[in-house]
Short mmCIF file of N, CA and C in Angstrom, two decimals:
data_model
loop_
_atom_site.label_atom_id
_atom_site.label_comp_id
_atom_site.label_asym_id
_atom_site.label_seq_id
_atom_site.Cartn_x
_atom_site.Cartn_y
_atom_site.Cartn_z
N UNK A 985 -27.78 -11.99 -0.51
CA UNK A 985 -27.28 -10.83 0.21
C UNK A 985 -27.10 -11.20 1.69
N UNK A 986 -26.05 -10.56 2.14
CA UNK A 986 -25.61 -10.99 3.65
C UNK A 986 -26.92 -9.99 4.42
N UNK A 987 -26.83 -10.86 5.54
CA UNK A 987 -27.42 -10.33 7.11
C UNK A 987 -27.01 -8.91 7.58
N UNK A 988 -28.17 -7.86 8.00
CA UNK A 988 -27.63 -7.07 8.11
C UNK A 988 -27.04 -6.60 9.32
N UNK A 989 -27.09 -7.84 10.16
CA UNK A 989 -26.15 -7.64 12.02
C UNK A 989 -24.59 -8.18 11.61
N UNK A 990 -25.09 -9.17 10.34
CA UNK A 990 -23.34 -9.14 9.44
C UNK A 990 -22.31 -8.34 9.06
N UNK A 991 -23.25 -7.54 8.72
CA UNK A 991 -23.06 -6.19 7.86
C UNK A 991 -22.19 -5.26 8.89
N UNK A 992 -22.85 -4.81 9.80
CA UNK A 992 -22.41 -4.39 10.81
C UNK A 992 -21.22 -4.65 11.67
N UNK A 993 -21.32 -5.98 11.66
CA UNK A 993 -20.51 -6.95 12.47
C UNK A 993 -18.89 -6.31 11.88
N UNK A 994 -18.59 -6.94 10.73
CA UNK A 994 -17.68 -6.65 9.34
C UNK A 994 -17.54 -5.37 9.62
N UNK A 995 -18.18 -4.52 9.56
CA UNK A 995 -17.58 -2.59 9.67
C UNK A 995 -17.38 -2.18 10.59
N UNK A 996 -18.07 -2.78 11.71
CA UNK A 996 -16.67 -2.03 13.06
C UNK A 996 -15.62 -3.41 12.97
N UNK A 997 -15.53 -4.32 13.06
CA UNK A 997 -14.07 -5.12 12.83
C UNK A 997 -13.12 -4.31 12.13
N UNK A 998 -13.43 -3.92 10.36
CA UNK A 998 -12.35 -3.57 9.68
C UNK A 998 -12.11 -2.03 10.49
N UNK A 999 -12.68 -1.64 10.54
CA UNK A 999 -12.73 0.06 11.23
C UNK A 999 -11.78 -0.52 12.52
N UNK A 1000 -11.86 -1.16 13.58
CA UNK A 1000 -10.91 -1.23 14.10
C UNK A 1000 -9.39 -1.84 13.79
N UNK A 1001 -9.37 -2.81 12.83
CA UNK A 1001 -8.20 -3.16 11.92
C UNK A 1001 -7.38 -1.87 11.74
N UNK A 1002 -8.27 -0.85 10.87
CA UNK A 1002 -8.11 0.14 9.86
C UNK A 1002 -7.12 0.96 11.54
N UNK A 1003 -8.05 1.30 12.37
CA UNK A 1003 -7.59 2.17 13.50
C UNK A 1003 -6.14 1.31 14.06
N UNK A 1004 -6.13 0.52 14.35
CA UNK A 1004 -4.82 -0.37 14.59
C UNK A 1004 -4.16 -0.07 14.17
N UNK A 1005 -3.91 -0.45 12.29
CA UNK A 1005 -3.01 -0.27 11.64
C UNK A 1005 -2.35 0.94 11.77
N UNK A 1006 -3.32 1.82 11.78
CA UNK A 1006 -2.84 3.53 11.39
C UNK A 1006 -1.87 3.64 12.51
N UNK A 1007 -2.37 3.60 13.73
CA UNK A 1007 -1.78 3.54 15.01
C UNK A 1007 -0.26 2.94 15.24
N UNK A 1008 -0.13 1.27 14.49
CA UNK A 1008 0.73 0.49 14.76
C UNK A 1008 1.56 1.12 14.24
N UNK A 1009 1.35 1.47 13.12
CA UNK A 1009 2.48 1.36 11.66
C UNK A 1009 2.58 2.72 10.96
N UNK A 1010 1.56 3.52 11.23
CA UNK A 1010 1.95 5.18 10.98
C UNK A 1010 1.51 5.46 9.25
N UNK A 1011 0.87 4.08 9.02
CA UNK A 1011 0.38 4.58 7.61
C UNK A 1011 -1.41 4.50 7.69
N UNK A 1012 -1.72 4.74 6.43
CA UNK A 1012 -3.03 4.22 5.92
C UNK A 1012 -3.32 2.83 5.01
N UNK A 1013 -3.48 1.68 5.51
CA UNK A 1013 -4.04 0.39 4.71
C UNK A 1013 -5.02 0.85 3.94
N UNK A 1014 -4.86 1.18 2.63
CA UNK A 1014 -5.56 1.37 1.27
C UNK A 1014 -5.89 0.39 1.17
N UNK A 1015 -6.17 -1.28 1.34
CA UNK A 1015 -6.43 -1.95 0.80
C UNK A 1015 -7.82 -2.28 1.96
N UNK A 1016 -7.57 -2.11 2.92
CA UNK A 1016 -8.34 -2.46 4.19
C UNK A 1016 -9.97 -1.23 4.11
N UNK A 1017 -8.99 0.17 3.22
CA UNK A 1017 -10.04 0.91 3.41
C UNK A 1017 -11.17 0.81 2.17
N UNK A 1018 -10.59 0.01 1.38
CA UNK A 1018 -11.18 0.18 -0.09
C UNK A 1018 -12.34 -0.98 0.59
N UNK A 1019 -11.86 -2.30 0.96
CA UNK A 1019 -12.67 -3.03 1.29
C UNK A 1019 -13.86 -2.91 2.59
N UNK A 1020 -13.28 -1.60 3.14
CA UNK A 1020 -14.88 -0.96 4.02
C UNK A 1020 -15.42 -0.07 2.86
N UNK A 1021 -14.80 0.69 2.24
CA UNK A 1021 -16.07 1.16 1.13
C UNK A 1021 -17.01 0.04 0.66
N UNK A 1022 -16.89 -1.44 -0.06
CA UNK A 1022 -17.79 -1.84 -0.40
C UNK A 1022 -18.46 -2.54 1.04
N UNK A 1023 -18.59 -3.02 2.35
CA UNK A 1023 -18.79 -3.02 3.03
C UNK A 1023 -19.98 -2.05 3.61
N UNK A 1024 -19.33 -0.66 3.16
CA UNK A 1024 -20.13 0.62 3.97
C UNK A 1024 -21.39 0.84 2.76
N UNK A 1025 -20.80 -0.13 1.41
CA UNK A 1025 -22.53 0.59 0.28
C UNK A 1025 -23.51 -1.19 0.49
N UNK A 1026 -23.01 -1.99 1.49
CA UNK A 1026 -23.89 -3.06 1.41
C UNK A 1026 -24.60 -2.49 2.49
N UNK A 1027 -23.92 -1.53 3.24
CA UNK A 1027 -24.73 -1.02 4.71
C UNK A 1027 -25.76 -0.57 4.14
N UNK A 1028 -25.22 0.74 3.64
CA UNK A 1028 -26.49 1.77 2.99
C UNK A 1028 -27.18 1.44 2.61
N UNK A 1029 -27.70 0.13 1.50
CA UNK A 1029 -28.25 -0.17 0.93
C UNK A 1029 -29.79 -0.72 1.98
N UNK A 1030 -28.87 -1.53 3.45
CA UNK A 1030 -29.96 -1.85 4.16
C UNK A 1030 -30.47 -0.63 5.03
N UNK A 1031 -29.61 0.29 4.91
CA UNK A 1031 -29.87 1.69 6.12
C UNK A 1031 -30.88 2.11 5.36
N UNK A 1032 -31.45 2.30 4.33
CA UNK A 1032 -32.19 3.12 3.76
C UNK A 1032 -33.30 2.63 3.78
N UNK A 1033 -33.53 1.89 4.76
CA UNK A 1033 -35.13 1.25 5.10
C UNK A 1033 -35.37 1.77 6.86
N UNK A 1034 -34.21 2.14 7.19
CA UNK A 1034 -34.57 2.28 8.43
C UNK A 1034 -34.52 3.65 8.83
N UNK A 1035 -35.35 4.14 10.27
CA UNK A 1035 -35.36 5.73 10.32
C UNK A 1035 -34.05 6.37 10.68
N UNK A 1036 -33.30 5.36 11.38
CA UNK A 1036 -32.22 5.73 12.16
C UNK A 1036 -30.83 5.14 11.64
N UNK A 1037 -29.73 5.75 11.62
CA UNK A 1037 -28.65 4.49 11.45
C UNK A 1037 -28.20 4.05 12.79
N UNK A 1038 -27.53 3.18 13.31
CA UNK A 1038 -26.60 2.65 14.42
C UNK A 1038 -26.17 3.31 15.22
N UNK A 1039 -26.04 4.16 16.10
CA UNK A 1039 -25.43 4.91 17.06
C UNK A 1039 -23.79 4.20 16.85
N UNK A 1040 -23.35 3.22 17.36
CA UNK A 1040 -22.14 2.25 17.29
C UNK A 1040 -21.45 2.49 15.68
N UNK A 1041 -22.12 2.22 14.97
CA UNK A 1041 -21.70 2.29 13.57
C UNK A 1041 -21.08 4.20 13.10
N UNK A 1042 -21.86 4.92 13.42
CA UNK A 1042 -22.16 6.11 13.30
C UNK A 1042 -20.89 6.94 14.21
N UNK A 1043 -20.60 6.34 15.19
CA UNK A 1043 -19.52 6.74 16.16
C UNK A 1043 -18.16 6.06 15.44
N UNK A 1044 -17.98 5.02 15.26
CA UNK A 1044 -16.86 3.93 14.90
C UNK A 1044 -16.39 4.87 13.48
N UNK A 1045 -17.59 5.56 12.50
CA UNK A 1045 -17.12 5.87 10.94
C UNK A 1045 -16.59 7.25 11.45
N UNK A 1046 -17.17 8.08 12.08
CA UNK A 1046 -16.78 9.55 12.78
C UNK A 1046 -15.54 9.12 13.08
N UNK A 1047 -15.14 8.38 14.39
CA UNK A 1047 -14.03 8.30 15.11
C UNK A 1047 -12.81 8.20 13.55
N UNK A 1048 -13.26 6.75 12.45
CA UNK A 1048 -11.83 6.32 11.48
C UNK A 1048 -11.78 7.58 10.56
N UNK A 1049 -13.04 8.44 10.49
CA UNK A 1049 -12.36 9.90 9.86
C UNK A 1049 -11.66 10.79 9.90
N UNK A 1050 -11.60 11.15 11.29
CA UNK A 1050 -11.18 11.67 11.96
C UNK A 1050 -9.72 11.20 12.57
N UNK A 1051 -9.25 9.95 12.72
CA UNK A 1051 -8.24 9.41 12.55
C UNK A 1051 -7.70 9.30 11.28
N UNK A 1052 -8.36 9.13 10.59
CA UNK A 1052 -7.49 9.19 8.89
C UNK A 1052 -7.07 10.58 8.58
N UNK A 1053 -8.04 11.92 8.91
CA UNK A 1053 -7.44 12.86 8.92
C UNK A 1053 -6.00 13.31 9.55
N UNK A 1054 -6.32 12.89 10.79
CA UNK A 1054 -5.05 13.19 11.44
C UNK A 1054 -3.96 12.49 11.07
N UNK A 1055 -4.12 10.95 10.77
CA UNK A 1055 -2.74 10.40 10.00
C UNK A 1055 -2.51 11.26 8.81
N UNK A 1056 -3.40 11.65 7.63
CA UNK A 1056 -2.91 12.21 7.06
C UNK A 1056 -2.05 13.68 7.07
N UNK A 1057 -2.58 14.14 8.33
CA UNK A 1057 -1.66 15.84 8.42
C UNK A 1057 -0.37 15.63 8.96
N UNK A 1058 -0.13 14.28 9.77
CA UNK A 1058 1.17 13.75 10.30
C UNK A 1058 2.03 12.83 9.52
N UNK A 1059 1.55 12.85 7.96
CA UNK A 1059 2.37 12.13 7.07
C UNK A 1059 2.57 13.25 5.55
N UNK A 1060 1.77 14.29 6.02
CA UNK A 1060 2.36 15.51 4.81
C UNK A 1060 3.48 15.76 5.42
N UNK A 1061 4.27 16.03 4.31
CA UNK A 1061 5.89 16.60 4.36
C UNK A 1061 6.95 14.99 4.31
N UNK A 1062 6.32 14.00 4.21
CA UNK A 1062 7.10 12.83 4.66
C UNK A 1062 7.36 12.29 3.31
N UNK A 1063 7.36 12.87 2.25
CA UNK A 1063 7.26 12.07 1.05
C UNK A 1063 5.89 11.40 0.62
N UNK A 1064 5.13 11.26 1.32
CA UNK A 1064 4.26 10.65 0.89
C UNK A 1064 2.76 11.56 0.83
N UNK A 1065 1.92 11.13 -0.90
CA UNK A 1065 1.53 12.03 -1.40
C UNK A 1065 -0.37 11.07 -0.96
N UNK A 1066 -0.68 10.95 0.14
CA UNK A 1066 -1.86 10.72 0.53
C UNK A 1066 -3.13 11.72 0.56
N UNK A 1067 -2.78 12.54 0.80
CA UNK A 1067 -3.48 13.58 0.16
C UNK A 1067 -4.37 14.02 -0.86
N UNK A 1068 -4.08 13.23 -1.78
CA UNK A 1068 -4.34 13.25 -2.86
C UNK A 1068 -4.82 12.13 -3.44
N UNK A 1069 -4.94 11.16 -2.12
CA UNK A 1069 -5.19 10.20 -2.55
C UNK A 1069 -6.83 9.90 -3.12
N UNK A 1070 -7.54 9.19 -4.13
CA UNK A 1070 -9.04 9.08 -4.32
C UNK A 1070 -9.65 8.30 -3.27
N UNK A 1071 -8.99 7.03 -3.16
CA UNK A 1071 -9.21 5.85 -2.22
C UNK A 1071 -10.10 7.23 -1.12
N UNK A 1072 -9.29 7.66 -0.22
CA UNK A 1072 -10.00 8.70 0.76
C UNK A 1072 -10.80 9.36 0.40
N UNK A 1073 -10.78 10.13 -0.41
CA UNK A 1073 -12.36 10.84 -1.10
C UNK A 1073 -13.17 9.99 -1.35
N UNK A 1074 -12.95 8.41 -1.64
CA UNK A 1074 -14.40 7.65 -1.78
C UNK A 1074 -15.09 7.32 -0.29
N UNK A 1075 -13.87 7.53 0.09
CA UNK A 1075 -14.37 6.82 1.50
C UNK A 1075 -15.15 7.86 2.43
N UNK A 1076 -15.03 9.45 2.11
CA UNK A 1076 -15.60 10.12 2.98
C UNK A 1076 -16.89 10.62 2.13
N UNK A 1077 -16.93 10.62 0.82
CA UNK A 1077 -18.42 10.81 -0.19
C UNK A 1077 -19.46 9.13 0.35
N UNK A 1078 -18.62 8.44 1.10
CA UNK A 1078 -19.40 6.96 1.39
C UNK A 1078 -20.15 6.97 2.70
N UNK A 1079 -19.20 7.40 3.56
CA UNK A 1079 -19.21 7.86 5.55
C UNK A 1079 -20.79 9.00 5.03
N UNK A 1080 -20.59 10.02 4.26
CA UNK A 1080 -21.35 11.39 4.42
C UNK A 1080 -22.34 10.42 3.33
N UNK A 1081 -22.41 9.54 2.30
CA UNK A 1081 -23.65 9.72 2.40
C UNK A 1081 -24.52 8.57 3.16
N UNK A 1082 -23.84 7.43 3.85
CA UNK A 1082 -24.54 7.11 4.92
C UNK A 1082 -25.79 8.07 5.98
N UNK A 1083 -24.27 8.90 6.26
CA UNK A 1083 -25.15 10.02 7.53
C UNK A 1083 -26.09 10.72 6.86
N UNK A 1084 -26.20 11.26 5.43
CA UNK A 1084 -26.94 11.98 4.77
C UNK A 1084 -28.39 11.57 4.73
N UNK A 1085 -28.38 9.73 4.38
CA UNK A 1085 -29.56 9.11 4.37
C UNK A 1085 -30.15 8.64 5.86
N UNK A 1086 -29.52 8.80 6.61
CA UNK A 1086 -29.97 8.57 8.31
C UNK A 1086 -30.23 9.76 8.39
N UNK A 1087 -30.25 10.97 8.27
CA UNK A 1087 -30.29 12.18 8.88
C UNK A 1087 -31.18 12.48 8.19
N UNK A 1088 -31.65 12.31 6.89
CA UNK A 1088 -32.77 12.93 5.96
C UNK A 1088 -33.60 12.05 5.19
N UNK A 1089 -34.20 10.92 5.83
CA UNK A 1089 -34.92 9.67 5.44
C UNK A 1089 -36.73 10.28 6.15
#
């Protein structure tokens, strides 16, 4: 099992990738986000020993939610059916239960 300053390291990188992209190119990288879901359950796995999660980490997953939201309300009506997408529902049942286990450990 990787290091967990690795761990870390890896999830704000792709989280800023992820924020780039959205930014550059006006979509969502599904492939970028699937690969912070497994990323974000190697986190959890080490978060759940500790009392606190990351302040840095904790800000960076808030901020790409909150950006994914908003790409998504600025790409309804465009043909494209993101919305609906699962990829995003895993990713925010992943973000919430991070915070769930930092907040109630």
């Amino acid at each position: 099992m990787r290091e967990f300053e690795e761990i870390q390291r890896d999830v704000s990188a792709i989280v800023r990738n992820i924020v780039v992209t959205m930014r550059k190119d006006r979509e969502l990288p599904l492939e970028q986000i699937e690969i912070l879901i497994g990323y974000l359950k190697e986190y959890k796995a080490y978060s759940r020993e500790l009392d606190v999660i990351s302040k840095k980490i904790a800000y960076e997953l808030f901020y790409l939610f909150i950006s994914i939201s908003s790409q998504m309300e600025n790409n309804t009506g465009k043909g494209e059916e993101v919305m609906d997408n699962y990829i995003i529902t895993r990713l925010y049942m992943t973000i919430t239960s991070i915070f769930n286990d930092g907040l109630y450990q």
